[in-house]
Tab-separated table of C-alpha atoms and ligand atoms in Angstrom:
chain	number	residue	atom	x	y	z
A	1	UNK	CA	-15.573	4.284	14.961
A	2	UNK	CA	-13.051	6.909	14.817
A	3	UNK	CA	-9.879	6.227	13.369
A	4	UNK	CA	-6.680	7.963	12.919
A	5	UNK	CA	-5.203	7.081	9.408
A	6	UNK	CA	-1.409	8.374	9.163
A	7	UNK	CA	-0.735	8.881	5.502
A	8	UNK	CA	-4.401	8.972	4.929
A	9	UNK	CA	-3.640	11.299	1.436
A	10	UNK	CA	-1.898	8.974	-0.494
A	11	UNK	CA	-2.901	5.740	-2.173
A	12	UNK	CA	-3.698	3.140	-0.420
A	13	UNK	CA	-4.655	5.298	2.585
A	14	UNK	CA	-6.764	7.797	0.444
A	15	UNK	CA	-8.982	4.745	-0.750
A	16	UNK	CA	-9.214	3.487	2.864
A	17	UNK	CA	-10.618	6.401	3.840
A	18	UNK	CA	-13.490	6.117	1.429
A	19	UNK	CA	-14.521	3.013	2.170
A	20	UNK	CA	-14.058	3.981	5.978
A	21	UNK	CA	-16.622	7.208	5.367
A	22	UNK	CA	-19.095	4.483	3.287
A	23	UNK	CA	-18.821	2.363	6.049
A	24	UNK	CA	-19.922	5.127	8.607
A	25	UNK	CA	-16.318	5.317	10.368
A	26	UNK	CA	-14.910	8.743	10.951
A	27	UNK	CA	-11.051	8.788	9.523
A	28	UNK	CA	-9.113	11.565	10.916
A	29	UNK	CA	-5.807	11.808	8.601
A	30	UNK	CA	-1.971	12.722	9.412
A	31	UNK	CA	0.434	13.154	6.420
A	32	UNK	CA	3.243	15.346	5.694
A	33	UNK	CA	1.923	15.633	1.801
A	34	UNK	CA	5.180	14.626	1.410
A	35	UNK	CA	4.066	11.974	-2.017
A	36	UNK	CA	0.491	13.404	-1.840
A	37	UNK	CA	-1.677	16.440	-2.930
A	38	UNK	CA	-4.074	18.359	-0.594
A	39	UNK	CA	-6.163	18.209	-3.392
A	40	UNK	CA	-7.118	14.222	-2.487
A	41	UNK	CA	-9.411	15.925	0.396
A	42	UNK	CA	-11.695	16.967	-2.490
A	43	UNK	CA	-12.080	14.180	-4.239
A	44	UNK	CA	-12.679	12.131	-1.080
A	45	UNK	CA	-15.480	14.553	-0.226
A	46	UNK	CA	-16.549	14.509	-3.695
A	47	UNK	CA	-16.967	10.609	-3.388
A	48	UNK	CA	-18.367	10.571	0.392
A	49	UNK	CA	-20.008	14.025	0.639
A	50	UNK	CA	-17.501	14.266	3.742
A	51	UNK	CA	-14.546	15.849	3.967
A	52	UNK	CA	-12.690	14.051	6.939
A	53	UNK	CA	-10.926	16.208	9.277
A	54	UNK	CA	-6.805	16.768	8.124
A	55	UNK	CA	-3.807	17.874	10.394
A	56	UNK	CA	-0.627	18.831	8.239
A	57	UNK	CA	2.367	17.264	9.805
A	58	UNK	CA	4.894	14.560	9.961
A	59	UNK	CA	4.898	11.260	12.299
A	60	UNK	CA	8.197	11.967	13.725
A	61	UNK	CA	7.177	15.392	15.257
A	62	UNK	CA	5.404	14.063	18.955
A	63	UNK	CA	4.562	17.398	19.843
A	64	UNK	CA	2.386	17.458	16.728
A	65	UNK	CA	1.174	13.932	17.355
A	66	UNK	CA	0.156	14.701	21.005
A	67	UNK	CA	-1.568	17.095	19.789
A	68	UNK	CA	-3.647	15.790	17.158
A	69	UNK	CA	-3.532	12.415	19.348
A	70	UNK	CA	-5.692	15.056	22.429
A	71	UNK	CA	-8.512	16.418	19.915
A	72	UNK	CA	-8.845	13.032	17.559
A	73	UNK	CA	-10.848	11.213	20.243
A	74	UNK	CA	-9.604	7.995	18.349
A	75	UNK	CA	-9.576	4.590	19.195
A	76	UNK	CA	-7.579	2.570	16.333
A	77	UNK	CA	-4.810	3.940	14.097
A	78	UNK	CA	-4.150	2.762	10.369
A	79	UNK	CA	-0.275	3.161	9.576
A	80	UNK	CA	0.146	3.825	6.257
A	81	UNK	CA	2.630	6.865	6.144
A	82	UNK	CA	6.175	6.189	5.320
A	83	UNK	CA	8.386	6.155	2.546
A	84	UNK	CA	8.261	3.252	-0.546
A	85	UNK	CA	10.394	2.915	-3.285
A	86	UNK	CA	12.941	-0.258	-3.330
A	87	UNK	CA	15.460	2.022	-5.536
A	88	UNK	CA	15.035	5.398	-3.954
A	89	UNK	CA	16.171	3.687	-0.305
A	90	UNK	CA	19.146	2.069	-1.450
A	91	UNK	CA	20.398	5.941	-2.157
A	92	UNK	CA	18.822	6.797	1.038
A	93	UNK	CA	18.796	4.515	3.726
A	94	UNK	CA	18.989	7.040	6.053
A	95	UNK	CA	15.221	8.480	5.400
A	96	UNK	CA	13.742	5.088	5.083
A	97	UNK	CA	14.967	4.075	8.642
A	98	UNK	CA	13.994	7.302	10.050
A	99	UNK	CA	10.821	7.691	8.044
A	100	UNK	CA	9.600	4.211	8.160
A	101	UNK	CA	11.301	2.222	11.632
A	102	UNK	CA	11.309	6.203	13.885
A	103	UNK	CA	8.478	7.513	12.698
A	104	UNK	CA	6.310	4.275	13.530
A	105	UNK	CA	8.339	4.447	17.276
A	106	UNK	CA	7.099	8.100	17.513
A	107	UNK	CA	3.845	7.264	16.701
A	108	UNK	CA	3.874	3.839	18.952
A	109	UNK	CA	5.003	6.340	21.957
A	110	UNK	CA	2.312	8.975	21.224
A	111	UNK	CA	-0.704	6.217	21.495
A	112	UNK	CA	0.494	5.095	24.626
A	113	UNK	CA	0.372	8.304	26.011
A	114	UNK	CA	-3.241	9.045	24.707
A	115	UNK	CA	-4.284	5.828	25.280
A	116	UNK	CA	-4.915	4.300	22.360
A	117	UNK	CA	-3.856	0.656	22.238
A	118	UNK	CA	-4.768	-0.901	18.989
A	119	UNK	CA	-2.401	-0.107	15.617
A	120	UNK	CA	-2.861	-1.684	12.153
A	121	UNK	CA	0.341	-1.290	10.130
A	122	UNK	CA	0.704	-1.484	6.197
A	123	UNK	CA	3.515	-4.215	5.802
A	124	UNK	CA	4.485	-6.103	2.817
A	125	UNK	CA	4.941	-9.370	0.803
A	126	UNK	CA	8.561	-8.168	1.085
A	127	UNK	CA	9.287	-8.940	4.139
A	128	UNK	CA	8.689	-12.688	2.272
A	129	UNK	CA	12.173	-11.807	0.696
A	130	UNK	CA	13.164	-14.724	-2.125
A	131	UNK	CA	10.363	-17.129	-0.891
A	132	UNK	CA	11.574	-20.687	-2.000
A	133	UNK	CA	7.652	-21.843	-3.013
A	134	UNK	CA	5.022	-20.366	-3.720
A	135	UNK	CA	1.914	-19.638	-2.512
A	136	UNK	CA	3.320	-17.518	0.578
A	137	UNK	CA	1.731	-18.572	4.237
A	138	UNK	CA	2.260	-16.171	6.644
A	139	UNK	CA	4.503	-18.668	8.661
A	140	UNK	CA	7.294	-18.295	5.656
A	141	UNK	CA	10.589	-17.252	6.932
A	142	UNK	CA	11.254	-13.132	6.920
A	143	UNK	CA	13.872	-11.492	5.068
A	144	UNK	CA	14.994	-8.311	3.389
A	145	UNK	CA	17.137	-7.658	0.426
A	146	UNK	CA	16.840	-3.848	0.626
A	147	UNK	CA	16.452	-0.698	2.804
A	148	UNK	CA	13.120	-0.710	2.270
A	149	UNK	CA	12.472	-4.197	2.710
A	150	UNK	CA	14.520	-4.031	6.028
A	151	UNK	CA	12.799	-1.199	7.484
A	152	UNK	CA	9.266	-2.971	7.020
A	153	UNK	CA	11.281	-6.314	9.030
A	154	UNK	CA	12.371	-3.927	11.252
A	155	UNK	CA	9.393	-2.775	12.246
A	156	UNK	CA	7.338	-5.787	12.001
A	157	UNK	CA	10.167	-6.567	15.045
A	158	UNK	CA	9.901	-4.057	16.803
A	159	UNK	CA	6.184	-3.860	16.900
A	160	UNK	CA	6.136	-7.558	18.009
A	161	UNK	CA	8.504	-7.019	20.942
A	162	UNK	CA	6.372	-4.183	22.017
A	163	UNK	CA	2.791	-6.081	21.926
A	164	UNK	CA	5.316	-8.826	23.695
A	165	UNK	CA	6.129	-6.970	26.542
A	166	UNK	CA	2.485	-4.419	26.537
A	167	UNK	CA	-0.095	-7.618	25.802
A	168	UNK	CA	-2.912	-5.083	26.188
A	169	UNK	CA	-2.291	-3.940	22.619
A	170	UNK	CA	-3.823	-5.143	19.655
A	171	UNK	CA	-1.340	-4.970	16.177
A	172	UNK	CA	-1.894	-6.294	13.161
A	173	UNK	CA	0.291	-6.606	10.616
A	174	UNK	CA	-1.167	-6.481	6.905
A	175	UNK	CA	1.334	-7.902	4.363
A	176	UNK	CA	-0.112	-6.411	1.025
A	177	UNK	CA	0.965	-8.078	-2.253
A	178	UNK	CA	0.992	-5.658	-5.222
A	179	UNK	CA	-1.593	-3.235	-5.046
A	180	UNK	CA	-3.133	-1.361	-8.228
A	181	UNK	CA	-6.117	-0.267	-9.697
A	182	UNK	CA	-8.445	2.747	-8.477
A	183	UNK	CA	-11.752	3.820	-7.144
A	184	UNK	CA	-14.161	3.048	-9.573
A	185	UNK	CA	-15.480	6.381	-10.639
A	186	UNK	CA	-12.123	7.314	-12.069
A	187	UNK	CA	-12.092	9.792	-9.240
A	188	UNK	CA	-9.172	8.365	-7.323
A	189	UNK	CA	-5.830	6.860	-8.232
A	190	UNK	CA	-2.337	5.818	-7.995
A	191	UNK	CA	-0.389	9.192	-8.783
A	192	UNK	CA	3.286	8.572	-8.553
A	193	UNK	CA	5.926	11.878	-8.567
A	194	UNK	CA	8.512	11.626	-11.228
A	195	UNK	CA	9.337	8.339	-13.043
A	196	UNK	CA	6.973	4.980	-11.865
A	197	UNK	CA	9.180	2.457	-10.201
A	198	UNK	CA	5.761	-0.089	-10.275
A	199	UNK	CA	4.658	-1.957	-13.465
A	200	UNK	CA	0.936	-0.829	-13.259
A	201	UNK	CA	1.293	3.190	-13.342
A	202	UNK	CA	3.948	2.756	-15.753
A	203	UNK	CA	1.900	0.550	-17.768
A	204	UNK	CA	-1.003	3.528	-17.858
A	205	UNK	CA	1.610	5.753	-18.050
A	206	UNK	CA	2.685	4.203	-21.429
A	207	UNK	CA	-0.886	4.102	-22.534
A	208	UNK	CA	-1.946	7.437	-22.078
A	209	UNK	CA	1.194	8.586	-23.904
A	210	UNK	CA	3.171	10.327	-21.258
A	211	UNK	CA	5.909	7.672	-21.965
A	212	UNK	CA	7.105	5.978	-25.051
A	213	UNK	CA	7.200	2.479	-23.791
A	214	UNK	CA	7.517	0.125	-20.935
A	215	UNK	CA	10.779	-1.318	-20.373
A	216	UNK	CA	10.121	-5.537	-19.143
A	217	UNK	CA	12.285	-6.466	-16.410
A	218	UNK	CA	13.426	-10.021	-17.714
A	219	UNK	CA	11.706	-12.768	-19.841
A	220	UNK	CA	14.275	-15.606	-18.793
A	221	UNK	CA	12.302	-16.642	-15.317
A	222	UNK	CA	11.115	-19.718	-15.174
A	223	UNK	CA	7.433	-18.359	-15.434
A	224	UNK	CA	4.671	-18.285	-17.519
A	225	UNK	CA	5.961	-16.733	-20.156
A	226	UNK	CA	9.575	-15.859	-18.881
A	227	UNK	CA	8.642	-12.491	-16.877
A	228	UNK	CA	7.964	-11.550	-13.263
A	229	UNK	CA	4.897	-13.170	-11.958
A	230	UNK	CA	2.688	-11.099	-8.961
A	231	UNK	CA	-0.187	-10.902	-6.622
A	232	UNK	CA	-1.803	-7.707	-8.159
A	233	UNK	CA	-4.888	-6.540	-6.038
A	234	UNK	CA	-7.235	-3.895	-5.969
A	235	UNK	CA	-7.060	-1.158	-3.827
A	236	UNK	CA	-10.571	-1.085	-2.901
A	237	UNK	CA	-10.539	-5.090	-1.667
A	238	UNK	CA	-6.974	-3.684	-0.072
A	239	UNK	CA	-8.925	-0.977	1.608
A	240	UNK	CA	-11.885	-3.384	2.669
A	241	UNK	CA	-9.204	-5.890	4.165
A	242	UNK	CA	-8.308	-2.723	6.688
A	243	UNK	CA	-12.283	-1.930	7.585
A	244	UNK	CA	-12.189	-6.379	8.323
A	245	UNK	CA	-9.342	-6.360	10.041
A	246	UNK	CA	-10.377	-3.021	12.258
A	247	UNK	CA	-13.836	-4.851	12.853
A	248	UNK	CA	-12.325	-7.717	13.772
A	249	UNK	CA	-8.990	-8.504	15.066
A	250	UNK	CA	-8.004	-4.569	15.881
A	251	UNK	CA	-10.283	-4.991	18.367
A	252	UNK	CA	-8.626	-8.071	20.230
A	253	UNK	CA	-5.213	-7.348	22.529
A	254	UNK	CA	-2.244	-9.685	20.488
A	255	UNK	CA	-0.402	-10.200	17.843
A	256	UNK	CA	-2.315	-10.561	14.634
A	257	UNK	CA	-0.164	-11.376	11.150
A	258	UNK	CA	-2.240	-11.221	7.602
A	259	UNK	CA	-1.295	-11.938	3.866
A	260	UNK	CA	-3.595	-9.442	2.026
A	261	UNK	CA	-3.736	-10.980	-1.623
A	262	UNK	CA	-5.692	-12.688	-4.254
A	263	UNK	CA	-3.817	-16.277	-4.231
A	264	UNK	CA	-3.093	-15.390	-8.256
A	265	UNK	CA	-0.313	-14.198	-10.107
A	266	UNK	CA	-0.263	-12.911	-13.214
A	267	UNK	CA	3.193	-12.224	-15.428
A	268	UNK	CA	3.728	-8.897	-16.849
A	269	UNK	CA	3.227	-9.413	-20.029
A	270	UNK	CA	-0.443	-10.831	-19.130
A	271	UNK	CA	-1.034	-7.480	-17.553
A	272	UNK	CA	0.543	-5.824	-20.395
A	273	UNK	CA	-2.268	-7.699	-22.497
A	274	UNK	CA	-5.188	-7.245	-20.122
A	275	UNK	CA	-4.215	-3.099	-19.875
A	276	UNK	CA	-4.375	-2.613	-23.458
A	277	UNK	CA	-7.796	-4.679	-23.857
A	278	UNK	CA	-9.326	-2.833	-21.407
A	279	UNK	CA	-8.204	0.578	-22.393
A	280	UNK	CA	-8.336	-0.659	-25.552
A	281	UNK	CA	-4.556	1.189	-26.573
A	282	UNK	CA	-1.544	-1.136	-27.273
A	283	UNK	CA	1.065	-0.507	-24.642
A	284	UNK	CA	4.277	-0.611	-26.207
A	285	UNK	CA	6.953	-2.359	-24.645
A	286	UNK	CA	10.628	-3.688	-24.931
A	287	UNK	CA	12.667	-6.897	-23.724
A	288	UNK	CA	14.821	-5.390	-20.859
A	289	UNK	CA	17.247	-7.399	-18.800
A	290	UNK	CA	16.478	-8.136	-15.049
A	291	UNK	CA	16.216	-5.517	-12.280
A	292	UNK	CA	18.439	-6.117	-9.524
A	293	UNK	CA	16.834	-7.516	-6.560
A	294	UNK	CA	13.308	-8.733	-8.362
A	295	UNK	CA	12.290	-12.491	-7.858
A	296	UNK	CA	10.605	-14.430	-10.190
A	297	UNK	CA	7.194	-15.602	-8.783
A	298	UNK	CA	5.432	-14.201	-5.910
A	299	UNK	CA	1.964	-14.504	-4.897
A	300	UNK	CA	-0.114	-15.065	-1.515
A	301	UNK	CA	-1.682	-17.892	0.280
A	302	UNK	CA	-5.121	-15.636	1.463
A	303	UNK	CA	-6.617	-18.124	3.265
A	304	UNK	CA	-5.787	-16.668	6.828
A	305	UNK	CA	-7.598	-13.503	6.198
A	306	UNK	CA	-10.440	-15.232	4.712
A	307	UNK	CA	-10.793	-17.553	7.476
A	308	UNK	CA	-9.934	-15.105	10.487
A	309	UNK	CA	-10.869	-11.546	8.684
A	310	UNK	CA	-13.581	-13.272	6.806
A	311	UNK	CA	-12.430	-11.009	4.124
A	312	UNK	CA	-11.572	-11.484	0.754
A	313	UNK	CA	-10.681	-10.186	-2.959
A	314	UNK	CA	-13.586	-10.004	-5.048
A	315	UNK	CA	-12.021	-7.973	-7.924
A	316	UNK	CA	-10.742	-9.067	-10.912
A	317	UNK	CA	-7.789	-8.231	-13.638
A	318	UNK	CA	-10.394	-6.700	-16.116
A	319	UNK	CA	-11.649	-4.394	-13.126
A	320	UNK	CA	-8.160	-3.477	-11.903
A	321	UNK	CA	-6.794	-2.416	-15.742
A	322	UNK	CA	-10.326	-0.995	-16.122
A	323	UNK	CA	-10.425	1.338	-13.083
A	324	UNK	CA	-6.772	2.243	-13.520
A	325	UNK	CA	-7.355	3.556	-17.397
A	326	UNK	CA	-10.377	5.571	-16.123
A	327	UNK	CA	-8.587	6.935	-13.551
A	328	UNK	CA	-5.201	7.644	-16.152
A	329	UNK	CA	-7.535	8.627	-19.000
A	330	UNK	CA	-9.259	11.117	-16.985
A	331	UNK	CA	-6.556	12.943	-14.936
A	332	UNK	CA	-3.617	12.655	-17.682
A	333	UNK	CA	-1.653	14.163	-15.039
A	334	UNK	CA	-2.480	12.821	-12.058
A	335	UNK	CA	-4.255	15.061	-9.275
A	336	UNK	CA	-4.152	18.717	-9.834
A	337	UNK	CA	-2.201	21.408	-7.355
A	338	UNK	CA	-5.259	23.257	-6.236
B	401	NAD	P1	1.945	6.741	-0.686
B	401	NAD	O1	3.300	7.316	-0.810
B	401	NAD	O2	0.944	7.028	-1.763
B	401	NAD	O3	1.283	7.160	0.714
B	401	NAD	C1	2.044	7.361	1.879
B	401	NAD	C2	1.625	8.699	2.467
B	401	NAD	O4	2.380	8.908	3.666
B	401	NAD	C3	1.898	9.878	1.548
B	401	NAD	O5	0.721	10.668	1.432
B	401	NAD	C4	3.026	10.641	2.238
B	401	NAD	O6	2.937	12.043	2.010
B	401	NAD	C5	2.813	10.254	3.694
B	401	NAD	N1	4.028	10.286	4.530
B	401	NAD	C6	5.235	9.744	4.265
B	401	NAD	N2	6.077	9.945	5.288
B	401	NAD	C7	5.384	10.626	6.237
B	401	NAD	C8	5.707	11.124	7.525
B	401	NAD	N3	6.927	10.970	8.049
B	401	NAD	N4	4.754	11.792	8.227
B	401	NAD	C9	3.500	11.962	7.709
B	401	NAD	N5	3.148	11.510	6.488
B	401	NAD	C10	4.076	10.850	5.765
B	401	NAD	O7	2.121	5.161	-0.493
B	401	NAD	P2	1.037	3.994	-0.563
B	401	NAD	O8	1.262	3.232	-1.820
B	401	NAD	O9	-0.298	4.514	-0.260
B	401	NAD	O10	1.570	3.072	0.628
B	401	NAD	C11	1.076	3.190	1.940
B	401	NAD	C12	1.821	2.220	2.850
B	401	NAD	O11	1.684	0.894	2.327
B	401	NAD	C13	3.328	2.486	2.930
B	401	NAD	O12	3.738	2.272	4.264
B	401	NAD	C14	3.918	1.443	2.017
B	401	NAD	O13	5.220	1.076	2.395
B	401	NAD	C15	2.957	0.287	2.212
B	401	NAD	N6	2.951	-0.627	1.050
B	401	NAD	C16	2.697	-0.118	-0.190
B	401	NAD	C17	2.736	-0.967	-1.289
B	401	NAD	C18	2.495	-0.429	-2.675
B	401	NAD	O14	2.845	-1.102	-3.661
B	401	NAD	N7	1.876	0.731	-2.857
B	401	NAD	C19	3.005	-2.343	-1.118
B	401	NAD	C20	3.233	-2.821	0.183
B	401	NAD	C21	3.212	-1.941	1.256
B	402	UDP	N1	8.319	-4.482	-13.949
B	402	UDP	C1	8.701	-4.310	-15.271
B	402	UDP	N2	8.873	-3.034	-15.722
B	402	UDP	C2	8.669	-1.922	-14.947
B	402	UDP	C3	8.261	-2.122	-13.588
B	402	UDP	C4	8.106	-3.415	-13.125
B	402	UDP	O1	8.899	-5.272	-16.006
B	402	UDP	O2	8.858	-0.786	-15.415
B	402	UDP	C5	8.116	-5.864	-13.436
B	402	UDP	C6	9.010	-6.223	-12.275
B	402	UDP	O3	10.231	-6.741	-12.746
B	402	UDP	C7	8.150	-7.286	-11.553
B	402	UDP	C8	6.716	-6.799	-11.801
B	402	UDP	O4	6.786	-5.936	-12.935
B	402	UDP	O5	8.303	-8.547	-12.176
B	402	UDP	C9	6.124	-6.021	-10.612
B	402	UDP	O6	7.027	-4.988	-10.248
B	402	UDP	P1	6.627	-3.831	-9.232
B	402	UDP	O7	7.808	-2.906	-9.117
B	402	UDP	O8	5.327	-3.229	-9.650
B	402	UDP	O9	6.351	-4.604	-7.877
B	402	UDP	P2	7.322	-5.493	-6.947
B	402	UDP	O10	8.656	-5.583	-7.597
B	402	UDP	O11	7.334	-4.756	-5.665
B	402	UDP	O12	6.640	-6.815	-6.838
């Protein structure tokens, strides 16, 4: 299967494509390198032994799309390119809108005119806003607290009015909880630009000693242990809940809405404590009041995607602190330039 992946160099997308290669699909990647390194090519060959074929170029140019869109030959996209940080689009709401609710119309517009009728988009749990219980069903009511949050809603709407009114297409919606971790081989990883806004590459941030300490968000929730509680999952079951979901529902014209989680949550100061054991380096941290806009508890109900995706998380805390500290440990400083 051949598979255009937009934003195919960064995280989530970069592991995708592995497990896309391993599972004999052909990804064909879009991104603007905008929060990504050419350099992710390599390491993805390195992995695969393939080197998957990469056009240079942003999502809201259609003249580029078209193009790419006439040699790809594809016949399912994976959205993953657009912009992320909560913080950064509260300064900026201007890029996330255009980046994130445009740049998935320009890309909508360009598959209709190749053809191409079936679209997987990386959502998230945010859309969920302040969920009043927990664990979240994908029937929970919608809402958005931020930019960022919005332009996820946004699109979410807008992609349902289109399948609405074009019922040929097939879109699927993947609401990811938290992802973390890394390939396995310490190969491939989370590599943020300037300071982490996310607990886990701060965490390894801390450990490998490129920061002094971690700075926890609250520990007056009524949690655990008084801090935020999350769905953390790995970014390889992440990536594997894209190949079901392509297999399976990407192929059938509708609407298609999945909660990609584990069903746990852990607090931050249990990942705190399962990062140092399995890097075996104590992460120093310090009692920091709450950061605007966080909730308390968050984690998924998974059972949809098991049941409909037949797809599941199989990895655990110890392997996501694991794979992220040999990923940290052995590129200190993320990818390299060249
Ligand atoms: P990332 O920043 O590592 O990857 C996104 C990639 O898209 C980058 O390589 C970037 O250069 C590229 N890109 C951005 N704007 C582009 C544009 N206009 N044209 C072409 N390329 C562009 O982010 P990620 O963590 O891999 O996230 C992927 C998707 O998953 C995003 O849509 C994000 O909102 C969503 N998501 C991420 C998380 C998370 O915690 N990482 C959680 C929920 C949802
Ligand atoms: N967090 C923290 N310190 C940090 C970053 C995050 O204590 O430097 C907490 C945050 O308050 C939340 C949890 O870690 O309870 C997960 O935050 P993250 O930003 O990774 O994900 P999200 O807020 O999107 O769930």
């Amino acid at each position: 299967m051949r598979v255009l992946v937009t934003g195919g160099m960064g995280y989530i997308g970069s592991h995708t494509c592995v497990q896309m290669i391993e599972a004999g699909m052909t990804p064909i990647i879009v991104d603007n390198l905008y929060n990504s390194k050419e350099t992710v090519l390599a390491r993805i060959e390195k992995l695969t032994g393939v080197r998957p074929a990469f056009f240079e170029g942003d999502i809201r140019d259609r003249a580029f799309l078209d193009n790419v869109l006439a040699q790809a030959n594809v016949e399912s996209v994976l959205h993953f390119a657009g912009l992320k940080a909560v913080g950064e689009s509260v300064e900026k709401p201007l890029e996330y809108y255009d980046n994130n609710v445009h740049g998935t119309l320009v890309l909508v517009e360009a598959m209709r005119a190749a053809g191409i009728n079936s679209l997987i988009f990386s959502s998230s749990a945010t859309v969920y806003g302040e969920p009043e219980t927990v664990p979240i069903t994908e029937d929970f009511p919608t809402s958005a607290t931020n930019p960022y949050g919005r332009s996820k809603l946004m699109v979410e709407e807008c992609l349902a009015d289109i399948q609405k009114a074009l019922p040929e297409m097939s879109i699927t919606l993947l609401r990811y909880f938290n992802p973390v971790g890394s390939h396995q081989s310490g190969e491939m990883g989370e590599d943020p630009q300037g300071i982490p806004n996310n607990l886990m590459p701060f965490i390894s941030q801390v450990a490998v000693g490129r920061r002094e300490y971690l700075s926890v968000f609250g520990n007056d929730y009524s949690t655990v242990d008084g801090t935020g509680v999350r769905d953390y999952i790995h970014v390889v079951d992440l990536a594997d809940g894209h190949l079901a979901a392509l297999n399976s529902k990407g192929k059938e014209a509708g609407l298609h809405i999945y909660n990609l989680g584990t069903g746990n949550g852990f607090s931050v100061l249990q990942m705190v404590a399962a990062f140092s054991k399995a890097a075996g380096v104590e992460v120093a941290y310090q009692l920091a009041p709450r950061r605007a806009g966080d909730i308390a508890e968050c984690w998924a109900d998974p059972s949809k995607a098991r049941a409909e995706l037949h797809w599941e998380a199989t990895r655990t805390i110890e392997d996501m602190t694991a794979d992220t500290w040999r990923w940290q440990s052995n590129n200190p400083n993320g990818y390299p330039d060249v």
